[in-house]
Amino acid sequence: MAQLQKPKWVYMRGEIRQWDEATLHISSEAVTRGLAVFEGVKGYWNANSTEFGMLAVPRHFARLRRSAKLLHIPCPVGYEEFEQACHSLIRLLSQPDRDMWLRPTLYVVEGHWGEGTVADLVLTAYHQDKAPPKPIDVGVSTWRRSSDNSISPRIKTNSNYQVARLARIEGRGRGYSEMVLLNQWGRVAEATGACILMVRDGKVVTPPPSEGRLESITVEIVATICALLNIDFVERPIDRTELYLADELSLAGTLAELTPIRRIDDYVLAGDSPILNKVRIKFWNAVRGIEPCPDVDLSTITPAAVDSLSCSMSVPLASPNDLPDH
Ligand code: PMP
């Protein structure tokens, strides 16, 4: 059974606090209606572990604000404060041998049915293995992605993950660690926590957000990398059966990175993934600071601060498998 990390520090109510202090009142809309919007931001050590960089922080903040806007949740912080809060938590928790995944969440702590809504920015951060993700088996779920006129997939809100959770439960029973959700028209929307990339006829294809996928930052980066590598990148609807005929498949997401898909339902893909592997190498070299890439912007944290603070706070080592998941 999955065991989640319990980091020593969180950021809540404008300050760094102990994990056990991070509580919400049962009467808040965050609890009664699951009302919150969130992001997942990845932080990478560079290749020689001298600098720690958080990927695409301004874009994650912009998407957090878009999600909040659609749900009429006021965002209590500006960009500077947001970035500083992220850095302060990472400085406390970072370890030289582990990357990190940070979850900034706006929880609705006051208000009632849209009146007097007040949100608090909460940050939690978790250690992650530095190794690239291994290929996985994926199934197509019987559950459907919600539509733009119910809870729009554009909104990265906690309640949007109820269906994803059901799909994961269904998948676990069938031996799959990730599941594809189809949209209201029965075409491919995305996976439960990442987008889908498909290669057919030498082109990298992904459905547009109007097919029910999140406006993914990783997909935007992949589009840039494809342009640099002269690989055609196309956004168009994808039928379920096209997944079974695909030459290559991959997840694309902040946490999933570019996880290769080895098998989809009963269809096994060819082992080599020549086109997406080129994209993966470029992505990996960019986030590790080996070869800069235009769309891969890293908000860097100085190593001195990381070293002195993480040592003085004696943060316990976490096991590589104990990862949070969206
Ligand atoms: N779809 C869903 C449902 C997700 O949770 C994520 C992860 N944030 C993605 C797609 C990928 O988005 P991004 O590349 O911005 O992480």
mmCIF file of C-alpha atoms and ligand atoms in Angstrom:
data_model
loop_
_atom_site.group_PDB
_atom_site.id
_atom_site.type_symbol
_atom_site.label_atom_id
_atom_site.label_comp_id
_atom_site.label_asym_id
_atom_site.label_seq_id
_atom_site.Cartn_x
_atom_site.Cartn_y
_atom_site.Cartn_z
ATOM 1 C CA MET A 1 0.000 0.000 0.000
ATOM 2 C CA ALA A 2 1.201 3.525 -0.785
ATOM 3 C CA GLN A 3 2.771 5.382 2.110
ATOM 4 C CA LEU A 4 2.858 9.129 1.771
ATOM 5 C CA GLN A 5 5.756 11.251 2.922
ATOM 6 C CA LYS A 6 5.160 13.415 5.974
ATOM 7 C CA PRO A 7 7.573 16.341 5.571
ATOM 8 C CA LYS A 8 8.527 18.297 8.656
ATOM 9 C CA TRP A 9 7.519 21.722 7.305
ATOM 10 C CA VAL A 10 4.641 23.242 5.358
ATOM 11 C CA TYR A 11 3.774 26.834 4.416
ATOM 12 C CA MET A 12 0.343 27.981 5.617
ATOM 13 C CA ARG A 13 -1.289 31.254 6.758
ATOM 14 C CA GLY A 14 1.724 33.213 5.483
ATOM 15 C CA GLU A 15 4.401 31.299 7.403
ATOM 16 C CA ILE A 16 6.438 28.136 7.541
ATOM 17 C CA ARG A 17 4.835 25.827 10.105
ATOM 18 C CA GLN A 18 5.214 22.325 11.472
ATOM 19 C CA TRP A 19 3.348 19.644 9.516
ATOM 20 C CA ASP A 20 0.947 18.916 12.392
ATOM 21 C CA GLU A 21 -0.073 22.585 12.638
ATOM 22 C CA ALA A 22 -1.416 22.564 9.076
ATOM 23 C CA THR A 23 -5.117 22.030 9.794
ATOM 24 C CA LEU A 24 -8.352 23.330 8.262
ATOM 25 C CA HIS A 25 -11.634 23.898 10.057
ATOM 26 C CA ILE A 26 -14.323 21.294 9.326
ATOM 27 C CA SER A 27 -16.805 24.063 8.499
ATOM 28 C CA SER A 28 -14.656 25.589 5.734
ATOM 29 C CA GLU A 29 -15.773 25.206 2.124
ATOM 30 C CA ALA A 30 -12.390 23.576 1.501
ATOM 31 C CA VAL A 31 -13.680 20.687 3.623
ATOM 32 C CA THR A 32 -17.457 20.735 3.094
ATOM 33 C CA ARG A 33 -17.320 21.142 -0.698
ATOM 34 C CA GLY A 34 -13.719 20.153 -1.457
ATOM 35 C CA LEU A 35 -13.213 23.721 -2.650
ATOM 36 C CA ALA A 36 -9.588 24.313 -3.512
ATOM 37 C CA VAL A 37 -7.380 24.812 -6.562
ATOM 38 C CA PHE A 38 -3.826 23.605 -6.792
ATOM 39 C CA GLU A 39 -0.664 23.156 -8.816
ATOM 40 C CA GLY A 40 2.187 20.668 -8.932
ATOM 41 C CA VAL A 41 5.617 22.216 -9.520
ATOM 42 C CA LYS A 42 8.761 20.174 -10.064
ATOM 43 C CA GLY A 43 12.167 21.176 -8.723
ATOM 44 C CA TYR A 44 15.314 19.631 -10.230
ATOM 45 C CA TRP A 45 18.947 19.559 -9.192
ATOM 46 C CA ASN A 46 21.275 20.378 -12.044
ATOM 47 C CA ALA A 47 23.571 17.622 -13.328
ATOM 48 C CA ASN A 48 26.371 18.259 -10.812
ATOM 49 C CA SER A 49 24.016 19.078 -7.898
ATOM 50 C CA THR A 50 25.231 22.653 -7.490
ATOM 51 C CA GLU A 51 21.985 24.448 -8.265
ATOM 52 C CA PHE A 52 18.333 23.655 -7.643
ATOM 53 C CA GLY A 53 15.807 24.940 -10.188
ATOM 54 C CA MET A 54 12.016 24.972 -10.047
ATOM 55 C CA LEU A 55 10.441 24.514 -13.449
ATOM 56 C CA ALA A 56 8.020 27.038 -14.957
ATOM 57 C CA VAL A 57 6.974 28.707 -11.693
ATOM 58 C CA PRO A 58 5.382 31.784 -13.369
ATOM 59 C CA ARG A 59 3.284 29.542 -15.610
ATOM 60 C CA HIS A 60 2.126 27.427 -12.685
ATOM 61 C CA PHE A 61 1.167 30.574 -10.791
ATOM 62 C CA ALA A 62 -0.729 31.866 -13.842
ATOM 63 C CA ARG A 63 -2.662 28.589 -14.123
ATOM 64 C CA LEU A 64 -3.410 28.600 -10.378
ATOM 65 C CA ARG A 65 -4.927 32.060 -10.844
ATOM 66 C CA ARG A 66 -6.940 30.910 -13.874
ATOM 67 C CA SER A 67 -8.352 27.949 -11.913
ATOM 68 C CA ALA A 68 -9.170 30.274 -9.001
ATOM 69 C CA LYS A 69 -10.826 32.817 -11.299
ATOM 70 C CA LEU A 70 -13.150 30.216 -12.818
ATOM 71 C CA LEU A 71 -14.283 29.170 -9.326
ATOM 72 C CA HIS A 72 -14.538 32.743 -7.978
ATOM 73 C CA ILE A 73 -11.756 32.151 -5.474
ATOM 74 C CA PRO A 74 -9.686 35.280 -4.754
ATOM 75 C CA CYS A 75 -5.942 34.670 -4.890
ATOM 76 C CA PRO A 76 -4.428 36.118 -1.686
ATOM 77 C CA VAL A 77 -0.841 36.486 -2.976
ATOM 78 C CA GLY A 78 1.002 38.104 -5.872
ATOM 79 C CA TYR A 79 3.730 36.383 -7.869
ATOM 80 C CA GLU A 80 6.683 37.644 -5.792
ATOM 81 C CA GLU A 81 5.193 36.413 -2.532
ATOM 82 C CA PHE A 82 4.262 33.112 -4.147
ATOM 83 C CA GLU A 83 7.770 32.481 -5.481
ATOM 84 C CA GLN A 84 9.386 33.482 -2.193
ATOM 85 C CA ALA A 85 7.108 31.147 -0.265
ATOM 86 C CA CYS A 86 8.016 28.272 -2.618
ATOM 87 C CA HIS A 87 11.712 28.990 -2.216
ATOM 88 C CA SER A 88 11.526 29.216 1.567
ATOM 89 C CA LEU A 89 9.884 25.803 1.880
ATOM 90 C CA ILE A 90 12.234 24.166 -0.621
ATOM 91 C CA ARG A 91 15.254 25.598 1.230
ATOM 92 C CA LEU A 92 14.084 23.866 4.396
ATOM 93 C CA LEU A 93 13.222 20.508 2.907
ATOM 94 C CA SER A 94 15.644 20.045 0.032
ATOM 95 C CA GLN A 95 18.243 17.286 0.066
ATOM 96 C CA PRO A 96 21.151 17.089 -2.399
ATOM 97 C CA ASP A 97 20.304 13.548 -3.500
ATOM 98 C CA ARG A 98 16.600 14.140 -4.177
ATOM 99 C CA ASP A 99 14.527 16.278 -6.511
ATOM 100 C CA MET A 100 11.290 17.770 -5.188
ATOM 101 C CA TRP A 101 7.632 18.121 -6.107
ATOM 102 C CA LEU A 102 5.807 21.064 -4.591
ATOM 103 C CA ARG A 103 2.037 21.378 -4.296
ATOM 104 C CA PRO A 104 0.745 24.936 -3.895
ATOM 105 C CA THR A 105 -2.977 24.908 -2.991
ATOM 106 C CA LEU A 106 -5.506 27.681 -2.445
ATOM 107 C CA TYR A 107 -7.917 26.308 0.159
ATOM 108 C CA VAL A 108 -11.181 28.198 0.701
ATOM 109 C CA VAL A 109 -11.104 28.860 4.429
ATOM 110 C CA GLU A 110 -13.957 31.377 4.749
ATOM 111 C CA GLY A 111 -17.172 32.050 2.848
ATOM 112 C CA HIS A 112 -20.441 30.378 1.963
ATOM 113 C CA TRP A 113 -21.807 29.553 -1.513
ATOM 114 C CA GLY A 114 -19.596 32.168 -3.136
ATOM 115 C CA GLU A 115 -20.184 34.966 -0.636
ATOM 116 C CA GLY A 116 -17.285 36.304 1.436
ATOM 117 C CA THR A 117 -14.845 33.806 -0.092
ATOM 118 C CA VAL A 118 -11.347 33.862 1.435
ATOM 119 C CA ALA A 119 -8.570 31.482 0.428
ATOM 120 C CA ASP A 120 -5.251 30.627 2.038
ATOM 121 C CA LEU A 121 -2.118 29.616 0.123
ATOM 122 C CA VAL A 122 -0.767 26.336 1.463
ATOM 123 C CA LEU A 123 2.452 24.769 0.202
ATOM 124 C CA THR A 124 3.577 21.222 0.766
ATOM 125 C CA ALA A 125 6.681 19.723 -0.817
ATOM 126 C CA TYR A 126 7.870 16.158 -1.205
ATOM 127 C CA HIS A 127 11.091 14.402 -2.151
ATOM 128 C CA GLN A 128 11.392 12.614 -5.436
ATOM 129 C CA ASP A 129 13.727 10.137 -7.006
ATOM 130 C CA LYS A 130 16.159 11.684 -9.492
ATOM 131 C CA ALA A 131 15.863 8.800 -11.970
ATOM 132 C CA PRO A 132 13.763 9.239 -15.118
ATOM 133 C CA PRO A 133 10.398 7.434 -14.999
ATOM 134 C CA LYS A 134 10.228 3.816 -16.136
ATOM 135 C CA PRO A 135 7.755 2.581 -18.797
ATOM 136 C CA ILE A 136 4.286 1.717 -17.485
ATOM 137 C CA ASP A 137 1.145 -0.193 -18.515
ATOM 138 C CA VAL A 138 -1.996 1.892 -18.948
ATOM 139 C CA GLY A 139 -5.675 1.026 -19.355
ATOM 140 C CA VAL A 140 -8.650 2.905 -20.768
ATOM 141 C CA SER A 141 -11.135 3.635 -17.993
ATOM 142 C CA THR A 142 -14.892 3.158 -18.110
ATOM 143 C CA TRP A 143 -15.179 6.469 -16.230
ATOM 144 C CA ARG A 144 -15.437 9.700 -18.232
ATOM 145 C CA ARG A 145 -13.636 13.031 -17.905
ATOM 146 C CA SER A 146 -16.037 15.765 -16.858
ATOM 147 C CA SER A 147 -17.092 18.236 -19.526
ATOM 148 C CA ASP A 148 -16.473 21.956 -19.879
ATOM 149 C CA ASN A 149 -20.033 22.684 -18.726
ATOM 150 C CA SER A 150 -19.784 20.650 -15.523
ATOM 151 C CA ILE A 151 -16.408 20.956 -13.770
ATOM 152 C CA SER A 152 -14.201 22.114 -16.610
ATOM 153 C CA PRO A 153 -11.002 20.065 -17.034
ATOM 154 C CA ARG A 154 -9.287 23.476 -17.398
ATOM 155 C CA ILE A 155 -9.817 23.998 -13.673
ATOM 156 C CA LYS A 156 -7.157 22.257 -11.618
ATOM 157 C CA THR A 157 -9.434 21.859 -8.638
ATOM 158 C CA ASN A 158 -9.275 19.082 -6.076
ATOM 159 C CA SER A 159 -12.837 17.957 -6.799
ATOM 160 C CA ASN A 160 -11.890 17.399 -10.440
ATOM 161 C CA TYR A 161 -9.824 14.429 -9.258
ATOM 162 C CA GLN A 162 -12.770 12.388 -7.935
ATOM 163 C CA VAL A 163 -13.227 10.690 -11.303
ATOM 164 C CA ALA A 164 -9.468 10.241 -11.631
ATOM 165 C CA ARG A 165 -9.479 8.474 -8.275
ATOM 166 C CA LEU A 166 -12.245 6.117 -9.388
ATOM 167 C CA ALA A 167 -10.325 5.397 -12.584
ATOM 168 C CA ARG A 168 -7.168 4.598 -10.618
ATOM 169 C CA ILE A 169 -9.114 2.239 -8.358
ATOM 170 C CA GLU A 170 -10.543 0.545 -11.444
ATOM 171 C CA GLY A 171 -7.081 0.374 -13.046
ATOM 172 C CA ARG A 172 -5.397 -1.082 -9.981
ATOM 173 C CA GLY A 173 -7.781 -4.020 -10.129
ATOM 174 C CA ARG A 174 -6.725 -4.603 -13.743
ATOM 175 C CA GLY A 175 -2.971 -4.196 -13.098
ATOM 176 C CA TYR A 176 -2.561 -0.669 -14.481
ATOM 177 C CA SER A 177 -0.827 2.161 -12.669
ATOM 178 C CA GLU A 178 -2.365 4.904 -14.839
ATOM 179 C CA MET A 179 -5.625 5.145 -16.761
ATOM 180 C CA VAL A 180 -6.799 7.070 -19.801
ATOM 181 C CA LEU A 181 -10.077 8.927 -19.372
ATOM 182 C CA LEU A 182 -12.270 9.375 -22.429
ATOM 183 C CA ASN A 183 -14.293 12.553 -22.829
ATOM 184 C CA GLN A 184 -18.062 13.017 -23.177
ATOM 185 C CA TRP A 185 -17.818 12.110 -26.894
ATOM 186 C CA GLY A 186 -15.840 8.916 -26.222
ATOM 187 C CA ARG A 187 -12.544 10.286 -27.515
ATOM 188 C CA VAL A 188 -9.274 10.527 -25.591
ATOM 189 C CA ALA A 189 -9.175 13.327 -23.001
ATOM 190 C CA GLU A 190 -6.076 12.623 -20.887
ATOM 191 C CA ALA A 191 -4.748 10.322 -18.183
ATOM 192 C CA THR A 192 -5.744 10.790 -14.533
ATOM 193 C CA GLY A 193 -2.723 12.953 -13.713
ATOM 194 C CA ALA A 194 -1.044 13.691 -17.038
ATOM 195 C CA CYS A 195 -1.716 14.298 -20.721
ATOM 196 C CA ILE A 196 -1.308 11.728 -23.484
ATOM 197 C CA LEU A 197 1.185 12.011 -26.328
ATOM 198 C CA MET A 198 0.783 9.676 -29.301
ATOM 199 C CA VAL A 199 3.074 9.151 -32.294
ATOM 200 C CA ARG A 200 1.446 8.161 -35.594
ATOM 201 C CA ASP A 201 3.028 8.572 -39.024
ATOM 202 C CA GLY A 202 6.047 10.314 -37.512
ATOM 203 C CA LYS A 203 3.966 13.065 -35.861
ATOM 204 C CA VAL A 204 3.539 13.746 -32.154
ATOM 205 C CA VAL A 205 -0.203 14.121 -31.525
ATOM 206 C CA THR A 206 -2.119 15.216 -28.435
ATOM 207 C CA PRO A 207 -5.772 16.250 -28.007
ATOM 208 C CA PRO A 208 -6.437 19.990 -27.570
ATOM 209 C CA PRO A 209 -7.762 21.234 -24.198
ATOM 210 C CA SER A 210 -11.269 21.431 -25.715
ATOM 211 C CA GLU A 211 -11.214 17.588 -25.786
ATOM 212 C CA GLY A 212 -11.141 17.629 -21.974
ATOM 213 C CA ARG A 213 -7.509 17.853 -20.995
ATOM 214 C CA LEU A 214 -5.786 20.228 -18.632
ATOM 215 C CA GLU A 215 -3.930 23.158 -20.220
ATOM 216 C CA SER A 216 -0.669 21.356 -19.586
ATOM 217 C CA ILE A 217 2.648 23.139 -19.155
ATOM 218 C CA THR A 218 4.589 19.986 -20.051
ATOM 219 C CA VAL A 219 2.679 19.685 -23.332
ATOM 220 C CA GLU A 220 3.615 23.294 -24.135
ATOM 221 C CA ILE A 221 7.266 22.449 -23.470
ATOM 222 C CA VAL A 222 6.997 19.324 -25.648
ATOM 223 C CA ALA A 223 5.589 21.452 -28.495
ATOM 224 C CA THR A 224 8.606 23.764 -28.240
ATOM 225 C CA ILE A 225 11.041 20.846 -28.154
ATOM 226 C CA CYS A 226 9.361 19.247 -31.186
ATOM 227 C CA ALA A 227 9.737 22.528 -33.097
ATOM 228 C CA LEU A 228 13.437 22.642 -32.185
ATOM 229 C CA LEU A 229 13.897 19.041 -33.323
ATOM 230 C CA ASN A 230 11.881 19.474 -36.533
ATOM 231 C CA ILE A 231 9.306 16.946 -35.377
ATOM 232 C CA ASP A 232 5.682 17.656 -36.375
ATOM 233 C CA PHE A 233 3.513 18.393 -33.344
ATOM 234 C CA VAL A 234 -0.250 18.311 -33.859
ATOM 235 C CA GLU A 235 -3.182 19.048 -31.536
ATOM 236 C CA ARG A 236 -6.260 17.167 -32.749
ATOM 237 C CA PRO A 237 -8.920 14.813 -31.366
ATOM 238 C CA ILE A 238 -7.734 11.239 -30.807
ATOM 239 C CA ASP A 239 -10.022 8.207 -31.078
ATOM 240 C CA ARG A 240 -9.656 5.377 -28.612
ATOM 241 C CA THR A 241 -8.681 2.903 -31.345
ATOM 242 C CA GLU A 242 -5.859 5.183 -32.452
ATOM 243 C CA LEU A 243 -4.203 4.536 -29.088
ATOM 244 C CA TYR A 244 -4.171 0.837 -29.989
ATOM 245 C CA LEU A 245 -2.587 1.559 -33.378
ATOM 246 C CA ALA A 246 -0.065 4.101 -32.068
ATOM 247 C CA ASP A 247 3.636 3.722 -32.846
ATOM 248 C CA GLU A 248 4.582 5.355 -29.550
ATOM 249 C CA LEU A 249 2.695 6.585 -26.487
ATOM 250 C CA SER A 250 3.756 8.620 -23.502
ATOM 251 C CA LEU A 251 2.365 10.467 -20.520
ATOM 252 C CA ALA A 252 3.252 14.146 -20.301
ATOM 253 C CA GLY A 253 2.978 15.995 -17.009
ATOM 254 C CA THR A 254 4.950 17.714 -14.297
ATOM 255 C CA LEU A 255 5.039 14.685 -12.020
ATOM 256 C CA ALA A 256 4.813 12.014 -14.739
ATOM 257 C CA GLU A 257 7.423 13.908 -16.802
ATOM 258 C CA LEU A 258 7.543 11.972 -20.079
ATOM 259 C CA THR A 259 6.727 8.452 -18.854
ATOM 260 C CA PRO A 260 6.829 5.926 -21.720
ATOM 261 C CA ILE A 261 3.739 3.734 -22.133
ATOM 262 C CA ARG A 262 4.640 0.098 -22.788
ATOM 263 C CA ARG A 263 1.143 -1.312 -23.145
ATOM 264 C CA ILE A 264 -2.375 0.081 -23.490
ATOM 265 C CA ASP A 265 -5.184 -2.322 -22.578
ATOM 266 C CA ASP A 266 -4.376 -5.514 -24.516
ATOM 267 C CA TYR A 267 -2.070 -3.825 -27.038
ATOM 268 C CA VAL A 268 1.694 -3.888 -26.527
ATOM 269 C CA LEU A 269 3.755 -1.131 -28.125
ATOM 270 C CA ALA A 270 7.068 -1.671 -29.904
ATOM 271 C CA GLY A 271 9.826 -1.372 -27.275
ATOM 272 C CA ASP A 272 11.827 1.394 -28.882
ATOM 273 C CA SER A 273 10.301 4.847 -28.950
ATOM 274 C CA PRO A 274 12.591 6.702 -31.383
ATOM 275 C CA ILE A 275 10.687 9.970 -31.748
ATOM 276 C CA LEU A 276 9.561 10.512 -28.175
ATOM 277 C CA ASN A 277 12.961 9.401 -26.895
ATOM 278 C CA LYS A 278 14.541 12.330 -28.727
ATOM 279 C CA VAL A 279 12.051 14.632 -27.021
ATOM 280 C CA ARG A 280 12.750 12.984 -23.652
ATOM 281 C CA ILE A 281 16.505 13.457 -23.950
ATOM 282 C CA LYS A 282 16.117 17.124 -24.825
ATOM 283 C CA PHE A 283 13.644 17.647 -21.950
ATOM 284 C CA TRP A 284 15.918 15.869 -19.489
ATOM 285 C CA ASN A 285 19.024 17.796 -20.570
ATOM 286 C CA ALA A 286 17.107 21.064 -20.236
ATOM 287 C CA VAL A 287 15.731 20.484 -16.728
ATOM 288 C CA ARG A 288 19.144 19.274 -15.533
ATOM 289 C CA GLY A 289 20.770 22.430 -16.915
ATOM 290 C CA ILE A 290 22.928 20.467 -19.391
ATOM 291 C CA GLU A 291 21.530 22.091 -22.520
ATOM 292 C CA PRO A 292 19.256 25.153 -22.160
ATOM 293 C CA CYS A 293 15.928 25.092 -24.000
ATOM 294 C CA PRO A 294 13.819 28.241 -24.658
ATOM 295 C CA ASP A 295 10.629 27.075 -22.932
ATOM 296 C CA VAL A 296 12.285 25.429 -19.927
ATOM 297 C CA ASP A 297 12.623 28.268 -17.434
ATOM 298 C CA LEU A 298 14.047 27.348 -14.057
ATOM 299 C CA SER A 299 13.622 29.525 -10.975
ATOM 300 C CA THR A 300 16.881 28.804 -9.179
ATOM 301 C CA ILE A 301 17.569 28.493 -5.470
ATOM 302 C CA THR A 302 21.110 29.052 -4.248
ATOM 303 C CA PRO A 303 22.870 25.917 -3.016
ATOM 304 C CA ALA A 304 24.442 27.602 0.021
ATOM 305 C CA ALA A 305 21.040 28.359 1.475
ATOM 306 C CA VAL A 306 19.806 24.877 0.666
ATOM 307 C CA ASP A 307 22.830 23.232 2.287
ATOM 308 C CA SER A 308 22.960 25.228 5.496
ATOM 309 C CA LEU A 309 19.242 25.176 6.173
ATOM 310 C CA SER A 310 18.500 21.580 5.293
ATOM 311 C CA CYS A 311 21.434 20.418 7.430
ATOM 312 C CA SER A 312 20.524 22.530 10.430
ATOM 313 C CA MET A 313 16.907 21.350 10.367
ATOM 314 C CA SER A 314 17.890 17.660 10.082
ATOM 315 C CA VAL A 315 15.033 16.752 7.756
ATOM 316 C CA PRO A 316 14.502 12.985 7.760
ATOM 317 C CA LEU A 317 15.270 11.064 4.575
ATOM 318 C CA ALA A 318 12.183 9.857 2.757
ATOM 319 C CA SER A 319 11.914 6.633 0.861
ATOM 320 C CA PRO A 320 11.852 7.029 -2.954
ATOM 321 C CA ASN A 321 8.511 5.303 -3.348
ATOM 322 C CA ASP A 322 6.572 7.347 -0.859
ATOM 323 C CA LEU A 323 5.356 9.915 -3.310
ATOM 324 C CA PRO A 324 2.280 12.062 -3.180
ATOM 325 C CA ASP A 325 0.132 12.005 -6.235
ATOM 326 C CA HIS A 326 -1.726 15.154 -7.294
HETATM 327 N N1 PMP B 1 -3.821 16.459 -16.652
HETATM 328 C C1 PMP B 1 -4.026 16.319 -15.337
HETATM 329 C C2 PMP B 1 -5.352 15.817 -14.877
HETATM 330 C C3 PMP B 1 -3.018 16.626 -14.426
HETATM 331 O O1 PMP B 1 -3.229 16.483 -13.113
HETATM 332 C C4 PMP B 1 -1.765 17.071 -14.903
HETATM 333 C C5 PMP B 1 -0.665 17.391 -13.933
HETATM 334 N N2 PMP B 1 -0.706 18.722 -13.527
HETATM 335 C C6 PMP B 1 -1.589 17.216 -16.283
HETATM 336 C C7 PMP B 1 -2.637 16.893 -17.126
HETATM 337 C C8 PMP B 1 -0.305 17.719 -16.850
HETATM 338 O O2 PMP B 1 -0.198 19.101 -16.633
HETATM 339 P P1 PMP B 1 1.231 19.758 -16.419
HETATM 340 O O3 PMP B 1 2.047 19.357 -17.592
HETATM 341 O O4 PMP B 1 0.986 21.215 -16.409
HETATM 342 O O5 PMP B 1 1.766 19.234 -15.141
#
